[in-house]
Amino acid sequence: MTTTVPKLLTVPEVMAQLKVGRTKVYDLIRTHRLVSIKVDGCRRIPDHAVRDFIVGQIGKAA
């Protein structure tokens, strides 16, 4: 059995993907709308979490 390890993105990378500011990314994390982990004090967001967030927002808009 192989498990795919998700790519971890930095906050600036997520900002660029979502076209939002730093404060908005941290707000999404704080409100648990965007999953993240801490690695030695640095916030990292799995790439699938960004994809899930976008898909969820598209679903709400439809």
PDB file of N, CA, C and O in Angstrom:
ATOM      1  N   MET A   1       0.848  -1.189   0.000  1.00  0.00           N
ATOM      2  CA  MET A   1       0.000   0.000   0.000  1.00  0.00           C
ATOM      3  C   MET A   1       0.885   1.240   0.000  1.00  0.00           C
ATOM      4  O   MET A   1       1.782   1.369   0.819  1.00  0.00           O
ATOM      5  N   THR A   2       0.644   2.140  -0.945  1.00  0.00           N
ATOM      6  CA  THR A   2       1.405   3.380  -0.998  1.00  0.00           C
ATOM      7  C   THR A   2       0.499   4.542  -0.626  1.00  0.00           C
ATOM      8  O   THR A   2      -0.670   4.587  -1.015  1.00  0.00           O
ATOM      9  N   THR A   3       1.051   5.447   0.142  1.00  0.00           N
ATOM     10  CA  THR A   3       0.316   6.623   0.561  1.00  0.00           C
ATOM     11  C   THR A   3       0.976   7.844  -0.066  1.00  0.00           C
ATOM     12  O   THR A   3       2.183   8.021   0.048  1.00  0.00           O
ATOM     13  N   THR A   4       0.189   8.659  -0.720  1.00  0.00           N
ATOM     14  CA  THR A   4       0.706   9.875  -1.320  1.00  0.00           C
ATOM     15  C   THR A   4       0.781  10.962  -0.258  1.00  0.00           C
ATOM     16  O   THR A   4      -0.220  11.268   0.390  1.00  0.00           O
ATOM     17  N   VAL A   5       1.953  11.522  -0.086  1.00  0.00           N
ATOM     18  CA  VAL A   5       2.140  12.600   0.873  1.00  0.00           C
ATOM     19  C   VAL A   5       1.760  13.908   0.182  1.00  0.00           C
ATOM     20  O   VAL A   5       2.263  14.206  -0.901  1.00  0.00           O
ATOM     21  N   PRO A   6       0.872  14.686   0.793  1.00  0.00           N
ATOM     22  CA  PRO A   6       0.476  15.941   0.150  1.00  0.00           C
ATOM     23  C   PRO A   6       1.629  16.943   0.136  1.00  0.00           C
ATOM     24  O   PRO A   6       2.477  16.942   1.028  1.00  0.00           O
ATOM     25  N   LYS A   7       1.648  17.764  -0.885  1.00  0.00           N
ATOM     26  CA  LYS A   7       2.620  18.842  -0.952  1.00  0.00           C
ATOM     27  C   LYS A   7       2.184  19.899   0.047  1.00  0.00           C
ATOM     28  O   LYS A   7       1.005  20.252   0.122  1.00  0.00           O
ATOM     29  N   LEU A   8       3.126  20.400   0.835  1.00  0.00           N
ATOM     30  CA  LEU A   8       2.818  21.440   1.807  1.00  0.00           C
ATOM     31  C   LEU A   8       3.142  22.803   1.217  1.00  0.00           C
ATOM     32  O   LEU A   8       4.233  23.022   0.695  1.00  0.00           O
ATOM     33  N   LEU A   9       2.177  23.694   1.305  1.00  0.00           N
ATOM     34  CA  LEU A   9       2.318  25.039   0.758  1.00  0.00           C
ATOM     35  C   LEU A   9       2.541  26.050   1.867  1.00  0.00           C
ATOM     36  O   LEU A   9       2.036  25.889   2.982  1.00  0.00           O
ATOM     37  N   THR A  10       3.268  27.102   1.566  1.00  0.00           N
ATOM     38  CA  THR A  10       3.454  28.207   2.507  1.00  0.00           C
ATOM     39  C   THR A  10       2.256  29.151   2.402  1.00  0.00           C
ATOM     40  O   THR A  10       1.488  29.098   1.426  1.00  0.00           O
ATOM     41  N   VAL A  11       2.131  30.034   3.367  1.00  0.00           N
ATOM     42  CA  VAL A  11       1.051  31.021   3.328  1.00  0.00           C
ATOM     43  C   VAL A  11       1.162  31.885   2.065  1.00  0.00           C
ATOM     44  O   VAL A  11       0.157  32.092   1.374  1.00  0.00           O
ATOM     45  N   PRO A  12       2.350  32.391   1.701  1.00  0.00           N
ATOM     46  CA  PRO A  12       2.432  33.172   0.453  1.00  0.00           C
ATOM     47  C   PRO A  12       2.017  32.384  -0.794  1.00  0.00           C
ATOM     48  O   PRO A  12       1.408  32.947  -1.710  1.00  0.00           O
ATOM     49  N   GLU A  13       2.312  31.098  -0.837  1.00  0.00           N
ATOM     50  CA  GLU A  13       1.895  30.271  -1.978  1.00  0.00           C
ATOM     51  C   GLU A  13       0.369  30.161  -2.035  1.00  0.00           C
ATOM     52  O   GLU A  13      -0.225  30.228  -3.112  1.00  0.00           O
ATOM     53  N   VAL A  14      -0.262  30.005  -0.878  1.00  0.00           N
ATOM     54  CA  VAL A  14      -1.729  29.930  -0.823  1.00  0.00           C
ATOM     55  C   VAL A  14      -2.327  31.291  -1.189  1.00  0.00           C
ATOM     56  O   VAL A  14      -3.327  31.366  -1.913  1.00  0.00           O
ATOM     57  N   MET A  15      -1.697  32.359  -0.723  1.00  0.00           N
ATOM     58  CA  MET A  15      -2.156  33.703  -1.085  1.00  0.00           C
ATOM     59  C   MET A  15      -2.190  33.867  -2.601  1.00  0.00           C
ATOM     60  O   MET A  15      -3.162  34.380  -3.155  1.00  0.00           O
ATOM     61  N   ALA A  16      -1.138  33.408  -3.259  1.00  0.00           N
ATOM     62  CA  ALA A  16      -1.048  33.526  -4.716  1.00  0.00           C
ATOM     63  C   ALA A  16      -2.110  32.669  -5.406  1.00  0.00           C
ATOM     64  O   ALA A  16      -2.732  33.118  -6.378  1.00  0.00           O
ATOM     65  N   GLN A  17      -2.331  31.456  -4.909  1.00  0.00           N
ATOM     66  CA  GLN A  17      -3.319  30.572  -5.532  1.00  0.00           C
ATOM     67  C   GLN A  17      -4.737  31.110  -5.385  1.00  0.00           C
ATOM     68  O   GLN A  17      -5.538  31.036  -6.318  1.00  0.00           O
ATOM     69  N   LEU A  18      -5.061  31.628  -4.198  1.00  0.00           N
ATOM     70  CA  LEU A  18      -6.418  32.109  -3.943  1.00  0.00           C
ATOM     71  C   LEU A  18      -6.610  33.578  -4.318  1.00  0.00           C
ATOM     72  O   LEU A  18      -7.729  34.081  -4.286  1.00  0.00           O
ATOM     73  N   LYS A  19      -5.506  34.266  -4.621  1.00  0.00           N
ATOM     74  CA  LYS A  19      -5.552  35.702  -4.960  1.00  0.00           C
ATOM     75  C   LYS A  19      -6.157  36.520  -3.819  1.00  0.00           C
ATOM     76  O   LYS A  19      -7.029  37.369  -4.024  1.00  0.00           O
ATOM     77  N   VAL A  20      -5.694  36.211  -2.587  1.00  0.00           N
ATOM     78  CA  VAL A  20      -6.140  36.943  -1.399  1.00  0.00           C
ATOM     79  C   VAL A  20      -4.902  37.347  -0.591  1.00  0.00           C
ATOM     80  O   VAL A  20      -3.798  36.897  -0.861  1.00  0.00           O
ATOM     81  N   GLY A  21      -5.120  38.169   0.409  1.00  0.00           N
ATOM     82  CA  GLY A  21      -4.025  38.638   1.244  1.00  0.00           C
ATOM     83  C   GLY A  21      -3.693  37.685   2.385  1.00  0.00           C
ATOM     84  O   GLY A  21      -4.419  36.722   2.658  1.00  0.00           O
ATOM     85  N   ARG A  22      -2.607  38.010   3.060  1.00  0.00           N
ATOM     86  CA  ARG A  22      -2.106  37.208   4.183  1.00  0.00           C
ATOM     87  C   ARG A  22      -3.145  37.091   5.294  1.00  0.00           C
ATOM     88  O   ARG A  22      -3.379  36.012   5.830  1.00  0.00           O
ATOM     89  N   THR A  23      -3.774  38.217   5.627  1.00  0.00           N
ATOM     90  CA  THR A  23      -4.769  38.225   6.703  1.00  0.00           C
ATOM     91  C   THR A  23      -5.921  37.289   6.384  1.00  0.00           C
ATOM     92  O   THR A  23      -6.409  36.570   7.263  1.00  0.00           O
ATOM     93  N   LYS A  24      -6.366  37.262   5.129  1.00  0.00           N
ATOM     94  CA  LYS A  24      -7.482  36.399   4.737  1.00  0.00           C
ATOM     95  C   LYS A  24      -7.111  34.934   4.863  1.00  0.00           C
ATOM     96  O   LYS A  24      -7.918  34.125   5.335  1.00  0.00           O
ATOM     97  N   VAL A  25      -5.880  34.571   4.473  1.00  0.00           N
ATOM     98  CA  VAL A  25      -5.449  33.176   4.599  1.00  0.00           C
ATOM     99  C   VAL A  25      -5.457  32.770   6.071  1.00  0.00           C
ATOM    100  O   VAL A  25      -5.981  31.719   6.430  1.00  0.00           O
ATOM    101  N   TYR A  26      -4.900  33.617   6.938  1.00  0.00           N
ATOM    102  CA  TYR A  26      -4.893  33.286   8.364  1.00  0.00           C
ATOM    103  C   TYR A  26      -6.310  33.261   8.945  1.00  0.00           C
ATOM    104  O   TYR A  26      -6.599  32.463   9.840  1.00  0.00           O
ATOM    105  N   ASP A  27      -7.205  34.088   8.426  1.00  0.00           N
ATOM    106  CA  ASP A  27      -8.609  34.054   8.865  1.00  0.00           C
ATOM    107  C   ASP A  27      -9.254  32.729   8.473  1.00  0.00           C
ATOM    108  O   ASP A  27      -9.987  32.137   9.265  1.00  0.00           O
ATOM    109  N   LEU A  28      -8.995  32.246   7.263  1.00  0.00           N
ATOM    110  CA  LEU A  28      -9.524  30.954   6.816  1.00  0.00           C
ATOM    111  C   LEU A  28      -8.994  29.819   7.689  1.00  0.00           C
ATOM    112  O   LEU A  28      -9.717  28.879   8.008  1.00  0.00           O
ATOM    113  N   ILE A  29      -7.729  29.918   8.083  1.00  0.00           N
ATOM    114  CA  ILE A  29      -7.137  28.902   8.966  1.00  0.00           C
ATOM    115  C   ILE A  29      -7.779  28.983  10.351  1.00  0.00           C
ATOM    116  O   ILE A  29      -8.183  27.975  10.927  1.00  0.00           O
ATOM    117  N   ARG A  30      -7.897  30.194  10.875  1.00  0.00           N
ATOM    118  CA  ARG A  30      -8.446  30.403  12.222  1.00  0.00           C
ATOM    119  C   ARG A  30      -9.873  29.905  12.342  1.00  0.00           C
ATOM    120  O   ARG A  30     -10.276  29.350  13.370  1.00  0.00           O
ATOM    121  N   THR A  31     -10.647  30.062  11.274  1.00  0.00           N
ATOM    122  CA  THR A  31     -12.054  29.655  11.292  1.00  0.00           C
ATOM    123  C   THR A  31     -12.236  28.212  10.817  1.00  0.00           C
ATOM    124  O   THR A  31     -13.371  27.783  10.584  1.00  0.00           O
ATOM    125  N   HIS A  32     -11.124  27.494  10.647  1.00  0.00           N
ATOM    126  CA  HIS A  32     -11.124  26.075  10.265  1.00  0.00           C
ATOM    127  C   HIS A  32     -11.738  25.815   8.894  1.00  0.00           C
ATOM    128  O   HIS A  32     -12.233  24.728   8.632  1.00  0.00           O
ATOM    129  N   ARG A  33     -11.728  26.819   8.032  1.00  0.00           N
ATOM    130  CA  ARG A  33     -12.204  26.632   6.661  1.00  0.00           C
ATOM    131  C   ARG A  33     -11.072  26.168   5.766  1.00  0.00           C
ATOM    132  O   ARG A  33     -11.303  25.715   4.652  1.00  0.00           O
ATOM    133  N   LEU A  34      -9.840  26.296   6.274  1.00  0.00           N
ATOM    134  CA  LEU A  34      -8.656  25.853   5.545  1.00  0.00           C
ATOM    135  C   LEU A  34      -7.778  25.098   6.540  1.00  0.00           C
ATOM    136  O   LEU A  34      -7.389  25.641   7.574  1.00  0.00           O
ATOM    137  N   VAL A  35      -7.513  23.841   6.247  1.00  0.00           N
ATOM    138  CA  VAL A  35      -6.719  22.985   7.132  1.00  0.00           C
ATOM    139  C   VAL A  35      -5.252  23.381   7.041  1.00  0.00           C
ATOM    140  O   VAL A  35      -4.750  23.683   5.955  1.00  0.00           O
ATOM    141  N   SER A  36      -4.566  23.377   8.184  1.00  0.00           N
ATOM    142  CA  SER A  36      -3.133  23.671   8.184  1.00  0.00           C
ATOM    143  C   SER A  36      -2.460  22.928   9.323  1.00  0.00           C
ATOM    144  O   SER A  36      -3.118  22.436  10.238  1.00  0.00           O
ATOM    145  N   ILE A  37      -1.137  22.862   9.225  1.00  0.00           N
ATOM    146  CA  ILE A  37      -0.333  22.288  10.300  1.00  0.00           C
ATOM    147  C   ILE A  37       0.808  23.255  10.607  1.00  0.00           C
ATOM    148  O   ILE A  37       1.103  24.147   9.809  1.00  0.00           O
ATOM    149  N   LYS A  38       1.422  23.058  11.757  1.00  0.00           N
ATOM    150  CA  LYS A  38       2.601  23.847  12.106  1.00  0.00           C
ATOM    151  C   LYS A  38       3.821  22.950  12.064  1.00  0.00           C
ATOM    152  O   LYS A  38       3.812  21.845  12.602  1.00  0.00           O
ATOM    153  N   VAL A  39       4.856  23.426  11.412  1.00  0.00           N
ATOM    154  CA  VAL A  39       6.131  22.720  11.353  1.00  0.00           C
ATOM    155  C   VAL A  39       7.168  23.660  11.958  1.00  0.00           C
ATOM    156  O   VAL A  39       7.520  24.673  11.337  1.00  0.00           O
ATOM    157  N   ASP A  40       7.594  23.347  13.178  1.00  0.00           N
ATOM    158  CA  ASP A  40       8.552  24.211  13.895  1.00  0.00           C
ATOM    159  C   ASP A  40       8.130  25.677  13.876  1.00  0.00           C
ATOM    160  O   ASP A  40       8.923  26.563  13.591  1.00  0.00           O
ATOM    161  N   GLY A  41       6.863  25.936  14.139  1.00  0.00           N
ATOM    162  CA  GLY A  41       6.373  27.305  14.214  1.00  0.00           C
ATOM    163  C   GLY A  41       5.978  27.911  12.882  1.00  0.00           C
ATOM    164  O   GLY A  41       5.464  29.022  12.837  1.00  0.00           O
ATOM    165  N   CYS A  42       6.228  27.210  11.789  1.00  0.00           N
ATOM    166  CA  CYS A  42       5.862  27.702  10.458  1.00  0.00           C
ATOM    167  C   CYS A  42       4.560  27.056  10.014  1.00  0.00           C
ATOM    168  O   CYS A  42       4.418  25.843  10.085  1.00  0.00           O
ATOM    169  N   ARG A  43       3.634  27.857   9.566  1.00  0.00           N
ATOM    170  CA  ARG A  43       2.335  27.356   9.132  1.00  0.00           C
ATOM    171  C   ARG A  43       2.454  26.783   7.721  1.00  0.00           C
ATOM    172  O   ARG A  43       3.030  27.411   6.838  1.00  0.00           O
ATOM    173  N   ARG A  44       1.924  25.573   7.525  1.00  0.00           N
ATOM    174  CA  ARG A  44       1.941  24.916   6.214  1.00  0.00           C
ATOM    175  C   ARG A  44       0.548  24.377   5.923  1.00  0.00           C
ATOM    176  O   ARG A  44      -0.135  23.859   6.808  1.00  0.00           O
ATOM    177  N   ILE A  45       0.144  24.516   4.668  1.00  0.00           N
ATOM    178  CA  ILE A  45      -1.190  24.116   4.240  1.00  0.00           C
ATOM    179  C   ILE A  45      -1.048  23.014   3.193  1.00  0.00           C
ATOM    180  O   ILE A  45      -0.388  23.222   2.169  1.00  0.00           O
ATOM    181  N   PRO A  46      -1.644  21.834   3.427  1.00  0.00           N
ATOM    182  CA  PRO A  46      -1.583  20.773   2.415  1.00  0.00           C
ATOM    183  C   PRO A  46      -2.274  21.228   1.125  1.00  0.00           C
ATOM    184  O   PRO A  46      -3.314  21.891   1.178  1.00  0.00           O
ATOM    185  N   ASP A  47      -1.705  20.871  -0.011  1.00  0.00           N
ATOM    186  CA  ASP A  47      -2.280  21.300  -1.285  1.00  0.00           C
ATOM    187  C   ASP A  47      -3.724  20.831  -1.452  1.00  0.00           C
ATOM    188  O   ASP A  47      -4.549  21.543  -2.007  1.00  0.00           O
ATOM    189  N   HIS A  48      -4.051  19.659  -0.926  1.00  0.00           N
ATOM    190  CA  HIS A  48      -5.428  19.170  -1.045  1.00  0.00           C
ATOM    191  C   HIS A  48      -6.399  20.038  -0.256  1.00  0.00           C
ATOM    192  O   HIS A  48      -7.575  20.148  -0.610  1.00  0.00           O
ATOM    193  N   ALA A  49      -5.923  20.695   0.813  1.00  0.00           N
ATOM    194  CA  ALA A  49      -6.801  21.554   1.603  1.00  0.00           C
ATOM    195  C   ALA A  49      -7.228  22.776   0.790  1.00  0.00           C
ATOM    196  O   ALA A  49      -8.377  23.210   0.873  1.00  0.00           O
ATOM    197  N   VAL A  50      -6.306  23.308   0.001  1.00  0.00           N
ATOM    198  CA  VAL A  50      -6.637  24.449  -0.862  1.00  0.00           C
ATOM    199  C   VAL A  50      -7.630  24.008  -1.933  1.00  0.00           C
ATOM    200  O   VAL A  50      -8.633  24.683  -2.184  1.00  0.00           O
ATOM    201  N   ARG A  51      -7.374  22.854  -2.530  1.00  0.00           N
ATOM    202  CA  ARG A  51      -8.265  22.314  -3.562  1.00  0.00           C
ATOM    203  C   ARG A  51      -9.657  22.066  -2.972  1.00  0.00           C
ATOM    204  O   ARG A  51     -10.671  22.453  -3.570  1.00  0.00           O
ATOM    205  N   ASP A  52      -9.722  21.460  -1.784  1.00  0.00           N
ATOM    206  CA  ASP A  52     -11.010  21.191  -1.131  1.00  0.00           C
ATOM    207  C   ASP A  52     -11.757  22.489  -0.833  1.00  0.00           C
ATOM    208  O   ASP A  52     -12.981  22.567  -0.980  1.00  0.00           O
ATOM    209  N   PHE A  53     -11.029  23.500  -0.389  1.00  0.00           N
ATOM    210  CA  PHE A  53     -11.642  24.797  -0.098  1.00  0.00           C
ATOM    211  C   PHE A  53     -12.263  25.395  -1.355  1.00  0.00           C
ATOM    212  O   PHE A  53     -13.405  25.835  -1.348  1.00  0.00           O
ATOM    213  N   ILE A  54     -11.503  25.371  -2.463  1.00  0.00           N
ATOM    214  CA  ILE A  54     -12.003  25.935  -3.714  1.00  0.00           C
ATOM    215  C   ILE A  54     -13.233  25.176  -4.195  1.00  0.00           C
ATOM    216  O   ILE A  54     -14.248  25.785  -4.565  1.00  0.00           O
ATOM    217  N   VAL A  55     -13.175  23.854  -4.184  1.00  0.00           N
ATOM    218  CA  VAL A  55     -14.311  23.035  -4.612  1.00  0.00           C
ATOM    219  C   VAL A  55     -15.541  23.322  -3.737  1.00  0.00           C
ATOM    220  O   VAL A  55     -16.659  23.445  -4.233  1.00  0.00           O
ATOM    221  N   GLY A  56     -15.323  23.457  -2.437  1.00  0.00           N
ATOM    222  CA  GLY A  56     -16.419  23.767  -1.519  1.00  0.00           C
ATOM    223  C   GLY A  56     -17.059  25.120  -1.818  1.00  0.00           C
ATOM    224  O   GLY A  56     -18.280  25.262  -1.767  1.00  0.00           O
ATOM    225  N   GLN A  57     -16.229  26.098  -2.142  1.00  0.00           N
ATOM    226  CA  GLN A  57     -16.749  27.419  -2.458  1.00  0.00           C
ATOM    227  C   GLN A  57     -17.520  27.417  -3.770  1.00  0.00           C
ATOM    228  O   GLN A  57     -18.551  28.080  -3.894  1.00  0.00           O
ATOM    229  N   ILE A  58     -17.048  26.646  -4.741  1.00  0.00           N
ATOM    230  CA  ILE A  58     -17.753  26.531  -6.014  1.00  0.00           C
ATOM    231  C   ILE A  58     -19.110  25.855  -5.780  1.00  0.00           C
ATOM    232  O   ILE A  58     -20.131  26.270  -6.338  1.00  0.00           O
ATOM    233  N   GLY A  59     -19.122  24.827  -4.923  1.00  0.00           N
ATOM    234  CA  GLY A  59     -20.372  24.135  -4.603  1.00  0.00           C
ATOM    235  C   GLY A  59     -21.386  25.050  -3.943  1.00  0.00           C
ATOM    236  O   GLY A  59     -22.583  24.969  -4.222  1.00  0.00           O
ATOM    237  N   LYS A  60     -20.923  25.945  -3.080  1.00  0.00           N
ATOM    238  CA  LYS A  60     -21.820  26.884  -2.411  1.00  0.00           C
ATOM    239  C   LYS A  60     -22.385  27.897  -3.384  1.00  0.00           C
ATOM    240  O   LYS A  60     -23.519  28.352  -3.234  1.00  0.00           O
ATOM    241  N   ALA A  61     -21.594  28.267  -4.383  1.00  0.00           N
ATOM    242  CA  ALA A  61     -22.012  29.284  -5.348  1.00  0.00           C
ATOM    243  C   ALA A  61     -23.013  28.738  -6.360  1.00  0.00           C
ATOM    244  O   ALA A  61     -23.762  29.496  -6.967  1.00  0.00           O
ATOM    245  N   ALA A  62     -23.011  27.431  -6.537  1.00  0.00           N
ATOM    246  CA  ALA A  62     -23.883  26.836  -7.573  1.00  0.00           C
ATOM    247  C   ALA A  62     -25.324  26.762  -7.129  1.00  0.00           C
ATOM    248  O   ALA A  62     -25.721  26.861  -6.056  1.00  0.00           O
TER     249      ALA A  62
END
